[in-house]
Structure formats: C-alpha cells, structure tokens
Short mmCIF file of C-alpha atoms and ligand atoms in Angstrom, two decimals:
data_model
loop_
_atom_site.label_atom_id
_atom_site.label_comp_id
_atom_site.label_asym_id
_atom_site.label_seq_id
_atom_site.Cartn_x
_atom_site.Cartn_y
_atom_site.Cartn_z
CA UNK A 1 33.89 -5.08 4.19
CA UNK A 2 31.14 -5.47 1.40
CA UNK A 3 27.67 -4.51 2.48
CA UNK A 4 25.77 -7.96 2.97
CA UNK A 5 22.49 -8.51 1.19
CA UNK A 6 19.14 -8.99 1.56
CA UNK A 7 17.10 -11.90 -0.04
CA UNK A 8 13.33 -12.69 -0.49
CA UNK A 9 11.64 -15.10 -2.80
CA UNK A 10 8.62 -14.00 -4.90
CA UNK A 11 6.73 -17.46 -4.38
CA UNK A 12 3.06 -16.22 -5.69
CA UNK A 13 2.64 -17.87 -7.82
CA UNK A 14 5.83 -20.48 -7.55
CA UNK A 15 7.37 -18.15 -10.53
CA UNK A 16 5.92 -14.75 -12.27
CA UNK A 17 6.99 -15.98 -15.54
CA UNK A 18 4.02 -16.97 -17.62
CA UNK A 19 5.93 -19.70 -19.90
CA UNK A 20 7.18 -21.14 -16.22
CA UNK A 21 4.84 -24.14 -15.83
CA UNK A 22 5.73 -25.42 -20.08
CA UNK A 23 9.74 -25.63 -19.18
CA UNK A 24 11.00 -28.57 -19.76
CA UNK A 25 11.34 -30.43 -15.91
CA UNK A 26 9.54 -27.96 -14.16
CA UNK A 27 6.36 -29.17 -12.16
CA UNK A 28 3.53 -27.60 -13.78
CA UNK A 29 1.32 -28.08 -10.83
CA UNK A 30 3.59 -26.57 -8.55
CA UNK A 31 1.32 -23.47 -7.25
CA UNK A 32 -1.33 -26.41 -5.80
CA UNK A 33 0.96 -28.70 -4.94
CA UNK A 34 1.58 -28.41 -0.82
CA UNK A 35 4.48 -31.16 -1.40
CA UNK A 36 6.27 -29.04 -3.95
CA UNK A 37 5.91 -25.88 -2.17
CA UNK A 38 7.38 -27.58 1.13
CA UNK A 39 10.42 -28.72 -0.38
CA UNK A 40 10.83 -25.49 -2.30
CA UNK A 41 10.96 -22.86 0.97
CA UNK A 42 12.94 -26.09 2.89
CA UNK A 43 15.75 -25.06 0.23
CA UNK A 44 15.39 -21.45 0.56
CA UNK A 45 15.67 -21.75 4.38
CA UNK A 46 18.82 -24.02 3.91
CA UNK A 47 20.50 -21.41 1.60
CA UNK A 48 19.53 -18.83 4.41
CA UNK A 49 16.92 -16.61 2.55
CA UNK A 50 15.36 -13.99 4.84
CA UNK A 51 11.75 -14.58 3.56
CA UNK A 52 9.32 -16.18 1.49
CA UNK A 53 7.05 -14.03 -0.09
CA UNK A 54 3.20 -15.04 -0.84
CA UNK A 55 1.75 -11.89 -3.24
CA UNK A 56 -2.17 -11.88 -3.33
CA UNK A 57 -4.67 -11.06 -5.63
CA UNK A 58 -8.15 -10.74 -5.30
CA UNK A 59 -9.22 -11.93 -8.39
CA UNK A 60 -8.13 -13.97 -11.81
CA UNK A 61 -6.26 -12.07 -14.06
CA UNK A 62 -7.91 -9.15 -15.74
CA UNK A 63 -7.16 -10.71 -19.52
CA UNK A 64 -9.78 -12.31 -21.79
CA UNK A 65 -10.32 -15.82 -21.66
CA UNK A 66 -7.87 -16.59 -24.65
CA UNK A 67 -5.20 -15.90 -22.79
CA UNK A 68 -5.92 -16.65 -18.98
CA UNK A 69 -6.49 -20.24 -20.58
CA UNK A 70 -2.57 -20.37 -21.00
CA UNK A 71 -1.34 -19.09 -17.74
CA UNK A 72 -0.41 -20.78 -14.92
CA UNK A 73 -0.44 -17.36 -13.01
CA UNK A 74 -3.74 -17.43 -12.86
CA UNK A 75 -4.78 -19.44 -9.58
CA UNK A 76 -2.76 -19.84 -6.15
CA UNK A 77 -3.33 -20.63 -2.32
CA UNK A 78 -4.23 -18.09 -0.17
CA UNK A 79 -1.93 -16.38 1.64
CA UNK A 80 -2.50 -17.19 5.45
CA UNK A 81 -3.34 -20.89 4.86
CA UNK A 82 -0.12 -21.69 2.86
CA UNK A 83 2.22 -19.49 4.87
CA UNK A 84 0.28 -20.94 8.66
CA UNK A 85 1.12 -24.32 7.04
CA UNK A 86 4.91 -23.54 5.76
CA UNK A 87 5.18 -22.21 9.26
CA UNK A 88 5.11 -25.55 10.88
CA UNK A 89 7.95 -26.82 8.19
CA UNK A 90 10.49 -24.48 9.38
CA UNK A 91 12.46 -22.58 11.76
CA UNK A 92 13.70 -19.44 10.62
CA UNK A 93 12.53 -18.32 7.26
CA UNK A 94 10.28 -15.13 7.24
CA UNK A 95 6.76 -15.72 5.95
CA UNK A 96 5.22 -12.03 4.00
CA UNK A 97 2.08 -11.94 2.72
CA UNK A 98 -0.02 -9.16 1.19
CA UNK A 99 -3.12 -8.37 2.57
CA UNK A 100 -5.14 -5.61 0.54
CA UNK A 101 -6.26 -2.52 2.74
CA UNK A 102 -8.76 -1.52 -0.19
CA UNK A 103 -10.60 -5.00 -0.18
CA UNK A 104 -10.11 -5.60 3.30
CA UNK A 105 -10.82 -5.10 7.40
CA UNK A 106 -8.19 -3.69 9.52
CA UNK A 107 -9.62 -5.67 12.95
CA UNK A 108 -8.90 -9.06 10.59
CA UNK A 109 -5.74 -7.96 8.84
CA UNK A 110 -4.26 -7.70 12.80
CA UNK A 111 -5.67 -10.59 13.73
CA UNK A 112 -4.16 -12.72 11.24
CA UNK A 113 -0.78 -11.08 10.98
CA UNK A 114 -0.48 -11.17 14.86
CA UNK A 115 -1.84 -15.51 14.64
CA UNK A 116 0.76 -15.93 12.43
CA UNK A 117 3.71 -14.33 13.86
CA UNK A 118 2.98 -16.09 17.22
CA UNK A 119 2.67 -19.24 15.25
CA UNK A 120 5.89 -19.17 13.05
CA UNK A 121 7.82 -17.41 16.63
CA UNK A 122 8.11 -13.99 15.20
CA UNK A 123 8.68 -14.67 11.51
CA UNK A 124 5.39 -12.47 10.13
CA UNK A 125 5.48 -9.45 7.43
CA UNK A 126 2.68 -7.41 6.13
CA UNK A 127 3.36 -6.10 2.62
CA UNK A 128 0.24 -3.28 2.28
CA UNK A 129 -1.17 -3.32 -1.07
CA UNK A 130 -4.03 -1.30 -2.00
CA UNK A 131 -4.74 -3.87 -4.45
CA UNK A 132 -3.74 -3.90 -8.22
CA UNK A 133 -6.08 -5.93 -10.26
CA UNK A 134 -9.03 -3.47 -10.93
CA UNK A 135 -11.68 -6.74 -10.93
CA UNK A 136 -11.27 -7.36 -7.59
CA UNK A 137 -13.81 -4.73 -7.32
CA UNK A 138 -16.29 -7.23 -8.64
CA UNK A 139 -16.01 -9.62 -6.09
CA UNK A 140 -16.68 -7.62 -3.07
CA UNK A 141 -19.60 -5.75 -4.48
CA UNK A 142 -18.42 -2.88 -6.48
CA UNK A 143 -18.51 -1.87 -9.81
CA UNK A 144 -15.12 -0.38 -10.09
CA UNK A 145 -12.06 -0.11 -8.60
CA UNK A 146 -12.03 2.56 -5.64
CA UNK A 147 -9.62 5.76 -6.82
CA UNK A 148 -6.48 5.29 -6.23
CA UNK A 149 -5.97 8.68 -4.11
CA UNK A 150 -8.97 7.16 -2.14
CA UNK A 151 -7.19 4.13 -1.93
CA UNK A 152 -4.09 5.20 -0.71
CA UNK A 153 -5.90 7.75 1.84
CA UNK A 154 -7.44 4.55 3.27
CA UNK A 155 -4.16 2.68 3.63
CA UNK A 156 -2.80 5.20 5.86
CA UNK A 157 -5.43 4.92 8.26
CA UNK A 158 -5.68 1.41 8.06
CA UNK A 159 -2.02 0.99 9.17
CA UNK A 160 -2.33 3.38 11.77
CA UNK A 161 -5.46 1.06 12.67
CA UNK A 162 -3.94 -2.22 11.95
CA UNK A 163 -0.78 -0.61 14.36
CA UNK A 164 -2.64 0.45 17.16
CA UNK A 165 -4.41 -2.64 17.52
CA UNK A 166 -1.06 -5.03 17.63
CA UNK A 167 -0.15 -2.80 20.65
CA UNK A 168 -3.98 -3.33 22.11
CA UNK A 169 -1.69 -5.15 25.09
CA UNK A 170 1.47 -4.73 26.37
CA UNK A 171 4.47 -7.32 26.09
CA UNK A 172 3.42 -8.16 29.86
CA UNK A 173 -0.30 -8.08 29.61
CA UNK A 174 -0.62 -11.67 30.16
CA UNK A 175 0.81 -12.26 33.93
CA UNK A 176 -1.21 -15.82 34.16
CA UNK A 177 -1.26 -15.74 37.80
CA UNK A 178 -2.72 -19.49 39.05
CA UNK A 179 -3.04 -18.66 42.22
CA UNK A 180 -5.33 -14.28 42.44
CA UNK A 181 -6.80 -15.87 39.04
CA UNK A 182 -5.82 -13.21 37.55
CA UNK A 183 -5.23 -13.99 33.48
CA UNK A 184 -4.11 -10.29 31.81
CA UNK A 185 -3.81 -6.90 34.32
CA UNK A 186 -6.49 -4.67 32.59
CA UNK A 187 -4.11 -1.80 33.08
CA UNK A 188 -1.93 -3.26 30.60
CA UNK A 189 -4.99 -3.55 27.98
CA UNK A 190 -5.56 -0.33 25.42
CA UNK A 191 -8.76 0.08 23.84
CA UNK A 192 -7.94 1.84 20.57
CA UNK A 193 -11.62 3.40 19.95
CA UNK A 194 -10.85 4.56 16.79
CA UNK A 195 -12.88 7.02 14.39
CA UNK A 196 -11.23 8.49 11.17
CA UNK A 197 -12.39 9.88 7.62
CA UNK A 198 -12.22 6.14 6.94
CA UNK A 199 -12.02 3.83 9.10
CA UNK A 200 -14.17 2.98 12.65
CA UNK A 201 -12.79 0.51 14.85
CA UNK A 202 -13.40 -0.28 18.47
CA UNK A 203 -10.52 -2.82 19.80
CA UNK A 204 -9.05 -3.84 21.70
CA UNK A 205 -7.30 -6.99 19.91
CA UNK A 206 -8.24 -10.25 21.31
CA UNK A 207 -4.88 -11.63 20.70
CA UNK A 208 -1.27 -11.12 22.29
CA UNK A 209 0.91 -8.55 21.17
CA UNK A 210 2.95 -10.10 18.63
CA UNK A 211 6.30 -11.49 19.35
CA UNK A 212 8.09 -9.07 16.79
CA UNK A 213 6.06 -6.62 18.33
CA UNK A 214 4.81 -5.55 15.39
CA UNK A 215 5.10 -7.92 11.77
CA UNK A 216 7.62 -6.30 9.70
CA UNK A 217 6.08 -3.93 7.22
CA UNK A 218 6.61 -3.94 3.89
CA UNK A 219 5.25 -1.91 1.38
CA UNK A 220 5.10 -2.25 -2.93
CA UNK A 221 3.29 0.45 -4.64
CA UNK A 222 5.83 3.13 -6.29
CA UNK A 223 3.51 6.17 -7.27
CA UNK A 224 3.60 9.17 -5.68
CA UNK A 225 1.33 8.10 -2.58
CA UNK A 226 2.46 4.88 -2.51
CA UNK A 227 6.26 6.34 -1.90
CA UNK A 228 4.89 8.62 0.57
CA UNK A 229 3.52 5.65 2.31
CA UNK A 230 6.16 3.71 2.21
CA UNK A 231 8.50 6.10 3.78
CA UNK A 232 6.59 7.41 6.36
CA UNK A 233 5.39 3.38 6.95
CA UNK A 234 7.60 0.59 5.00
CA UNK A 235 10.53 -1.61 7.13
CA UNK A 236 10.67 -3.56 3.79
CA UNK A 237 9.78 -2.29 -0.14
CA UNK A 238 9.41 -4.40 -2.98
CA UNK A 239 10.03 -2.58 -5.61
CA UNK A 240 10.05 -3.12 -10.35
CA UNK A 241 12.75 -0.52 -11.58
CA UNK A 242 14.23 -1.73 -15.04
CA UNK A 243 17.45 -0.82 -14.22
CA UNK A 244 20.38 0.37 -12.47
CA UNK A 245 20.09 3.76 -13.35
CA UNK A 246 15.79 4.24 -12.59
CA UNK A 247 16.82 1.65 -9.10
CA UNK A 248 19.31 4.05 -7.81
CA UNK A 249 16.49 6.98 -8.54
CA UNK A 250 13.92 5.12 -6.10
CA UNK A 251 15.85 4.52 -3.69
CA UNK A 252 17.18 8.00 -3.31
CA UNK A 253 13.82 9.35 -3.37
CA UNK A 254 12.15 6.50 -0.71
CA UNK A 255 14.92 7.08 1.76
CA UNK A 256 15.41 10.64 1.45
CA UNK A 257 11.61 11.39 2.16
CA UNK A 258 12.29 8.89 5.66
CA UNK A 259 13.72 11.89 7.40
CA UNK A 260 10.92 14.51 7.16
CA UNK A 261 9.26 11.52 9.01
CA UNK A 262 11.93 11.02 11.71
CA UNK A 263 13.32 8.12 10.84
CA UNK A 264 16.40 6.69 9.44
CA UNK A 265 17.34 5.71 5.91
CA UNK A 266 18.51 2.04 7.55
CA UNK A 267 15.56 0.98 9.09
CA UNK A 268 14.00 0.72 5.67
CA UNK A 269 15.92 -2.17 3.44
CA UNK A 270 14.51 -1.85 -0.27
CA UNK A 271 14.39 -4.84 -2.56
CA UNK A 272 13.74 -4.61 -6.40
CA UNK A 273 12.27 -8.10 -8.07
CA UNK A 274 14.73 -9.70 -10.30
CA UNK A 275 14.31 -12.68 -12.27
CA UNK A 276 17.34 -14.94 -11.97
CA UNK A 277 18.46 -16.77 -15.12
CA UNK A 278 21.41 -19.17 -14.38
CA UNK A 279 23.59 -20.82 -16.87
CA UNK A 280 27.23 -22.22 -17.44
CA UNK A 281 27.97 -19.44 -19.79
CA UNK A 282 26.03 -16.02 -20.01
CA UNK A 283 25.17 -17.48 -23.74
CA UNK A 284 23.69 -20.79 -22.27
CA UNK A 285 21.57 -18.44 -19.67
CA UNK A 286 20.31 -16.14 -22.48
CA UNK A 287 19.18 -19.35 -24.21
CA UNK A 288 17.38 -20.76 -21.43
CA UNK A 289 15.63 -16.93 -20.91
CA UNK A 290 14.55 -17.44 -24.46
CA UNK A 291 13.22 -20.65 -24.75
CA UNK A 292 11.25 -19.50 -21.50
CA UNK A 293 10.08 -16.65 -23.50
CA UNK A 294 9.35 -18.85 -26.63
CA UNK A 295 6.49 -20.70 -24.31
CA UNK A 296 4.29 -17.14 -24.25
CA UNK A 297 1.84 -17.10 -27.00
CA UNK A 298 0.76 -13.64 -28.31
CA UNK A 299 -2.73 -14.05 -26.61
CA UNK A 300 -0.64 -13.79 -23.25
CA UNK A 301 1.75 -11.07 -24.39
CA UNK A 302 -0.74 -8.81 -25.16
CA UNK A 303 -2.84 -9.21 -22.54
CA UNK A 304 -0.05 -8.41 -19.99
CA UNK A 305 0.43 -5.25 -22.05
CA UNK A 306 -3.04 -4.53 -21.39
CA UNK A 307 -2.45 -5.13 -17.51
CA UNK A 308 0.62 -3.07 -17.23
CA UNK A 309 -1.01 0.02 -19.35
CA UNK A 310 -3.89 -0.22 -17.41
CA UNK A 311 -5.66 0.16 -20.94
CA UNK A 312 -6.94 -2.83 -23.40
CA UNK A 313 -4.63 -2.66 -26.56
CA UNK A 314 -5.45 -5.88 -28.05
CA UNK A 315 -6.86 -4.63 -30.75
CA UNK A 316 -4.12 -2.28 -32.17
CA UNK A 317 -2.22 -2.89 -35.13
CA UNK A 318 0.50 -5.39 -33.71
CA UNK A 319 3.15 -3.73 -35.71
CA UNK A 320 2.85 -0.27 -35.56
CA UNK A 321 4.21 1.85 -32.78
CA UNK A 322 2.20 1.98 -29.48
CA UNK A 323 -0.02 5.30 -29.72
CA UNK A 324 0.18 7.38 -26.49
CA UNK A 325 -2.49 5.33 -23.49
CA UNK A 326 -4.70 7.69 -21.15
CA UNK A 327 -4.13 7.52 -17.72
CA UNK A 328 -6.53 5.49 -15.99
CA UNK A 329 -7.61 4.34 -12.20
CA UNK A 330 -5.04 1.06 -12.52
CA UNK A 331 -1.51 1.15 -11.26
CA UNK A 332 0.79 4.25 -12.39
CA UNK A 333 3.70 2.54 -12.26
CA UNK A 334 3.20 -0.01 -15.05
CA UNK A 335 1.57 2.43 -17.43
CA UNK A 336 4.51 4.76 -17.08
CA UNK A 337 7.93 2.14 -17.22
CA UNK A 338 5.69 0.81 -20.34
CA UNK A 339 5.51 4.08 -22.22
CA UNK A 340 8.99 4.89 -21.65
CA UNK A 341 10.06 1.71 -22.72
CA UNK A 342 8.11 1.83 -26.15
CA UNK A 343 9.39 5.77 -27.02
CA UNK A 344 13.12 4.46 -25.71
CA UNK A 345 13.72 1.87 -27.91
CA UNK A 346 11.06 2.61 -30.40
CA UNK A 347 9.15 -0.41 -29.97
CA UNK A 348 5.87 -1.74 -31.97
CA UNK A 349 3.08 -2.91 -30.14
CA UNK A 350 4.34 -6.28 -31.07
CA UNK A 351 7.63 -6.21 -29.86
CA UNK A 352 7.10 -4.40 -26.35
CA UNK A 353 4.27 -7.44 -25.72
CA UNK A 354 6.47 -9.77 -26.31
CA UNK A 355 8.64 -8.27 -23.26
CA UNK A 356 5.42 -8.08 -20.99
CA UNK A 357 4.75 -11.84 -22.24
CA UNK A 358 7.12 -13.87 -19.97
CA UNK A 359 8.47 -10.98 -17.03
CA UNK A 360 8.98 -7.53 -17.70
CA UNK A 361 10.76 -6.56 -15.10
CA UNK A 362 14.47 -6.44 -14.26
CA UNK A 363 16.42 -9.62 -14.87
CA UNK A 364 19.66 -11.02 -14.18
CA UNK A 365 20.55 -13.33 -16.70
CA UNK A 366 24.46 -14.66 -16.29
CA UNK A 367 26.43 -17.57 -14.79
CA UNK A 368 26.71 -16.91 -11.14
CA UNK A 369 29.70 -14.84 -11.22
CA UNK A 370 28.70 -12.67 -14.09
CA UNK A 371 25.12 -12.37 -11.74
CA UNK A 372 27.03 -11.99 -8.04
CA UNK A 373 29.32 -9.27 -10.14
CA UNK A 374 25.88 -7.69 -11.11
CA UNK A 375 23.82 -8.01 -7.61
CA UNK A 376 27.82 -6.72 -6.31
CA UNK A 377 27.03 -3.02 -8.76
CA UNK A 378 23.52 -2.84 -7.35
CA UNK A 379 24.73 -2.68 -3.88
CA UNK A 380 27.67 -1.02 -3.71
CA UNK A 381 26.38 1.92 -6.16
CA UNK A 382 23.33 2.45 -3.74
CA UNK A 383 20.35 1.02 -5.98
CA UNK A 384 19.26 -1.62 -3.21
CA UNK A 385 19.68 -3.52 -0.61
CA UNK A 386 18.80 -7.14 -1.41
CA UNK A 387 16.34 -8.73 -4.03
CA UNK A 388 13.47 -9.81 -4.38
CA UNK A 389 13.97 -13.01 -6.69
CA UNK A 390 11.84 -14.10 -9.17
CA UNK A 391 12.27 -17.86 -10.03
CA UNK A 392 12.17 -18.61 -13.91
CA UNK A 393 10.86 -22.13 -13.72
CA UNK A 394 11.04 -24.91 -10.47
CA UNK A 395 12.62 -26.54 -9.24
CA UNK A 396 15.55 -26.44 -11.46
CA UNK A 397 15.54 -22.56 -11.30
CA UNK A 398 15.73 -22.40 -7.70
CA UNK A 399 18.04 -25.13 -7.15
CA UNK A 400 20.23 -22.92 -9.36
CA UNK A 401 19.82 -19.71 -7.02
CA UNK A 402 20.88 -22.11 -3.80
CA UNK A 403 22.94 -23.80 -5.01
CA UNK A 404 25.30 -22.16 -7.59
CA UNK A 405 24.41 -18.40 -6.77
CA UNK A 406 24.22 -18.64 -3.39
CA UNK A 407 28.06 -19.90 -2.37
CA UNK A 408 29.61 -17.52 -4.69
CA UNK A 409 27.71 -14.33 -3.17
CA UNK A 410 28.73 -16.30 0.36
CA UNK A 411 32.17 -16.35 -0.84
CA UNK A 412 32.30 -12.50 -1.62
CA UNK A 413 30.99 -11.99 1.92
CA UNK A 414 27.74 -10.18 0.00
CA UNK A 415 25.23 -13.03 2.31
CA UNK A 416 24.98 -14.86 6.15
CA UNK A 417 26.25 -18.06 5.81
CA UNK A 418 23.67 -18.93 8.67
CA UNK A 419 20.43 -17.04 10.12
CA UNK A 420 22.03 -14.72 13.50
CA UNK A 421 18.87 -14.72 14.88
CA UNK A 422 15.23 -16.14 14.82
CA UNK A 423 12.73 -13.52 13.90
CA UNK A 424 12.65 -11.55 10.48
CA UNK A 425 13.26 -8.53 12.21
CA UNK A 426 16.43 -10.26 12.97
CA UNK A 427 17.11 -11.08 9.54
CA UNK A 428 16.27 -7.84 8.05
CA UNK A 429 18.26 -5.84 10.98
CA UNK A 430 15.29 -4.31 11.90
CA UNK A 431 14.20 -2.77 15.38
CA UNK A 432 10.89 -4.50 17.51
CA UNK A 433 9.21 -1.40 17.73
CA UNK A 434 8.34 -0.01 20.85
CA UNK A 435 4.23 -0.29 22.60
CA UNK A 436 3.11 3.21 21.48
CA UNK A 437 0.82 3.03 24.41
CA UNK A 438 2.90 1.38 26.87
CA UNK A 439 6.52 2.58 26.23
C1 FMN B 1 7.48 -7.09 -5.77
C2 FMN B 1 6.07 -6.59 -5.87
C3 FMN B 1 5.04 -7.29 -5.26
C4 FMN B 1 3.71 -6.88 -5.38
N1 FMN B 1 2.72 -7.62 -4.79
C5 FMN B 1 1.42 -7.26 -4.97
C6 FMN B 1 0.37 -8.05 -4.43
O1 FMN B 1 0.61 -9.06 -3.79
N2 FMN B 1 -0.91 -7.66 -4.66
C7 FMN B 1 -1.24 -6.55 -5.36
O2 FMN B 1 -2.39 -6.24 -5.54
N3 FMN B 1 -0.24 -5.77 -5.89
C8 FMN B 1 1.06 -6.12 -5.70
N4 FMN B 1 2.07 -5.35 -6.24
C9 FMN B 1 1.69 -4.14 -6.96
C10 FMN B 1 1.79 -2.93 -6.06
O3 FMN B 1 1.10 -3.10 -4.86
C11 FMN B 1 1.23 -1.72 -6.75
O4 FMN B 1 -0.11 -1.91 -7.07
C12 FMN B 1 1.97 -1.43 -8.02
O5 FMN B 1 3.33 -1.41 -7.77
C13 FMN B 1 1.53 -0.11 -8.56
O6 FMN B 1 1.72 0.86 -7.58
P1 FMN B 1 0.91 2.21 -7.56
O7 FMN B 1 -0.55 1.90 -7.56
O8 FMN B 1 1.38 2.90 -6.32
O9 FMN B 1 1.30 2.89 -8.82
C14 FMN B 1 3.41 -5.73 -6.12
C15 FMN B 1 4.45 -4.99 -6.70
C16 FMN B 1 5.76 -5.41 -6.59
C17 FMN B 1 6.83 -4.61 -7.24
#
C-alpha cells in the first residue's frame, strides 16, 4: 500500500505569492477579511487537511517603501486571535501558529498554546521560529537582530521551558471534588523553578495540562542549529528545498540526527512548502504561474532578493551576474539556495529576482494527475512526508487543491478520505507525550 500523506496549508498571509491579491477573481482583501478566511479553512477541513498554518512576523517586510507599497504580504492577523476564532468554526482541522522564542516569553508562549489547544479540543501546534525578519529587532527595543547562534541557544531553553511548564500539572490534577472542596491535589502540581544561561522562570502554569498533552511541535529553520533543533525537538518541520534531489538530502540528514537523541525517524513527519499551480493541461497551469508572475513589478523582485540574501542588492547592475554576498546575521538558508541558484544556472541579478518576485520556492505546477504523479515521487523516493501548500491566488486556487487535487491523491490511496481521529496528534500519527514529572 502507498504511504499516505500529510497536508498543511500555508495561510499567512492567505497566499505567499506577491502577485496573489492582482489575479484576476481572487479577493484582494482576503488576509483581513474574517468572512473569507472562514470559508477558506471550512474547505480545507472538508477536503480533510491536517492543519492550517498561521506564519508570524514581527514586523512589515524589511524592503523599501517602493516595493512594500505593492505587496499584499505585507500585513495579516495575529496568530492566536485568528486561529482562537477559526477554532470555534470547526471540528477537526489543526490550528499551527509560530510564536518567536527570540522576541518572545516562554511563561506566555505556554499559556497561549495550552488556551488554545483546550479551546479547539486538542487541535494546537507550536512551530518555533527564532524569528526571520531582522527589523523585528526594532520593535521590541533593539537595535539589531540578536545572533543567530544566540538565538538558537535561546530556543533550546525556551522549549525545554515552554515543555516543562505544559506538564506544570498532571492529566488528573484537577479532581473537582464538591463535596472536601478540594479543586486540584497539590501533589499533582510541579513547580518548574527554572534558572538557565537564558532563561528564568518560576511556574507553575496556571492553566490545565493541555489535552494533546503537549501542542504538536513543529519546527522551520534549516541551518545547522536549526536542524539540530529540530531533531532533537520537531514532531512537525516545515521545510524550502528546491527540489527533489536537495528534499531527499534534508530529510536524510533531520531524521538521521533523531537517533543520537533517542527517538525515532517516524515520530517526526517533514513537510516542504510547495506552491500548487492547477490547470487542465500542464501548458494551461504554466500560463496561469506566469501571468501570476507577470503581476510582480521589479521593485518587489528585487527586494525579495534582498530578503533572501540577507544583503541589499538593489542597487547592482540588473543585468550582470550576481557578485558573491557576505554572510550576514539573517537567515542562512535563503542566502545559500540563492547563491547556488545564480552560479547553477548562471543567472543575472535580473533574472534570479524575477524568481524571488512571485515564490521562490518549490512548485508544483501540472493538472492534478501530472501533480499527484509528482507529490507520488516525493513520497515514495523518501524526500517527505506531506506538504506544506502554498496557495497561488484564492479562492480559485484552493478550490482547485480540494477539489480537483484532492480526489485524485484520494483515489491513489496517497490521503484519509475522512479525519480517524480528533486531535492533530491524531492526524499527524503522533504520540501525546508522556508528564515528564508525573509519568
Ligand atoms: C514553511 C516555513 C514557514 C516559516 N514560518 C516562519 C514564520 O512564521 N516566522 C518566521 O520568522 N520565520 C519563518 N520561517 C523561516 C524559518 O523560521 C527560518 O528563519 C528560515 O528557514 C531560516 O532558517 P535558519 O535561520 O535556521 O537558517 C519559515 C520557514 C518555512 C520554510
């Protein structure tokens, strides 16, 4: 039997691609609009998705004003308002949202994680970012961004934080007893007291322990620390290879450091984003992808160069070939699939901003057979297990995914034709981890 998949939707905003909200039918004022965003995770629940995925940034994007005035990427909800809301909408669907352990408090990270996976029944996941925008250091009182080995240093501790204090109580804390008056046994209550390099924190929690136990954990940063993390940490990664061939690298490398940890390769499912480009033939797709792409002025291109290299290159001849960037504080990642792209295919600065313009990243662009044949590859060949998709424009683009994509992966037995359970961790396969205080 095929090895089912695993499917999230990259919802922040409603799509990545910068040229989105100009399609033709799409609702431009979809990442504000609660009325849109209801209707659009009602569909995803009905095609069975396992989650809904909220990204967060703690800033605008870090691109001059020429070219944030074009992109629609620029402003969304917050994370824990919109998902606390889409909660009440539905049943099943998982709700992940990132919350940044550079920017923010472990003792309110818990606390919201654990609110909302009592409110949506056990449907909560944590993706642990250490934040990528370098601006965000200007709005909570820095000057710069804090070094990324700092930053990553501080994430482990903040899980292990963030951890303890979900299992401040045990399962059966809470015995409610009407009649001693007796609310919670105190033996059942762990005060975590708390003092690392980084990080000093009393507890205990003053909220239940959360019905998955602990919100699934995902992780998304693929440097060398951020790897580490996730496989000493992740349930869940969201991951950017280009393609098959750097996919199947990742995932070799994630799951084969889970061992040295003690843990096993399948309690970790990894899914890279993909934007998902459906037509009636693979030539009608690949027109729709470029009259997306056609809506991305230069302004935009080249400032999402800028982001991904970490360095500003606006002001390089547009048509030479892309001199070699120092490494700098931002994310590794982008820099690096950048660079490689540009020497690969010998691109000028021109041409490899036009591919950072729209999305960058991986894309499936097919009818849904040529794209279920595809998603089929990525399994079977061990590059992932699932994907993270990346709508091109909504609603059209999603409808597409549900309701064309969907069946036919259905009908190669690749995805649940209904949820089997009713938390994420019974979606994702996942184990409720065990009270490390009151096993
Ligand atoms: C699917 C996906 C989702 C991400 N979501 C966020 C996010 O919500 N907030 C954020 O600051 N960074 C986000 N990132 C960026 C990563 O957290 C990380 O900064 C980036 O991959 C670079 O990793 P590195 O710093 O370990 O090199 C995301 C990355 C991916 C691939």
């Amino acid at each position: 039997m095929a090895k089912s998949m695993h499917l999230t939707a990259f919802m922040r905003p409603v799509s990545l691609h910068t040229g989105a909200w100009r399609y033709p039918g799409s609702y431009p004022d979809a990442n504000f609009n609660f009325g849109h965003i209801k209707s659009f995770i009602q569909k995803l629940e009905a095609a069975k998705f396992d989650a809904f995925f909220m990204a967060d940034h703690l800033a605008v994007l870090n691109m001059p004003v020429e070219a944030l005035k074009r992109s629609h990427t620029v402003t969304s909800f917050e994370p824990f308002t919109l998902l606390s809301a889409l909660a009440a909408v539905t049943e099943k669907i998982g709700l992940a949202a990132t919350a940044s352990t550079t920017f923010d408090e472990p003792y309110h990270v818990a606390r919201r994680f654990a609110s909302l996976d009592h409110i949506s029944n056990g449907r909560a996941a944590w993706n642990i970012v250490t934040t990528s925008n370098p601006d965000s250091a200007r709005n909570f009182g820095l000057d710069e961004h804090v070094e990324h080995g700092e930053r990553y240093k501080r994430a482990r501790e903040f899980y292990e934080v963030v951890t303890g204090l979900w299992d401040s109580f045990a399962d059966d804390a809470f015995i409610r007893d009407q009649e001693s008056g007796i609310f919670f046994d105190p033996a059942k209550m762990h005060v975590l007291a708390h003092k690392g390099d980084e990080l000093d924190v009393r507890g205990p929690l003053n909220i239940a322990r959360p019905v998955q136990g602990w919100p699934v954990i995902v992780q998304a940063g693929q440097s060398e620390p951020g790897r580490q993390l996730a496989a000493e940490t992740a349930e869940l990664v969201f991951c950017s290879p280009r393609d098959l061939a750097a996919a199947k690298a990742l995932y070799a490398d994630i799951k084969g450091r889970m061992p040295a940890f003690g843990r096993a390769p399948e309690h970790m499912k990894i899914l890279p984003a993909a934007l998902i480009v459906i037509g009636d033939t693979v030539e009608e797709a690949r027109a729709k992808r470029s009259r997306l792409d056609s809506f991305v002025h230069y302004d935009s291109a080249i400032a999402s160069l800028s982001i991904a290299l970490g360095h500003d290159v606006s002001t390089l001849d547009p048509d030479a070939p892309l001199p070699d960037i120092p490494d700098t504080n931002a994310s590794k990642t982008g820099r690096a699939q950048a660079l490689r792209l540009a020497a690969e295919e010998n691109l000028t600065v021109r041409q490899l901003a036009q591919r950072y313009g729209g999305y960058a990243g991986l894309a499936f662009v097919g009818t849904p057979k040529t794209i279920a044949d595809e998603m089929e590859a990525w399994l079977s060949q061990g590059a992932s297990d699932g994907f993270t998709v990346v709508f091109p424009y909504l609603p059209q683009g999603l409808d597409d995914v549900t309701q064309r994509l969907i069946p036919e992966l259905q009908r190669r037995g690749l995805f649940r034709h209904d949820y089997e359970g009713t938390t994420l961790r019974d979606h994702l396969g996942l184990q409720r981890p065990v009270n490390r205080f009151f096993a």
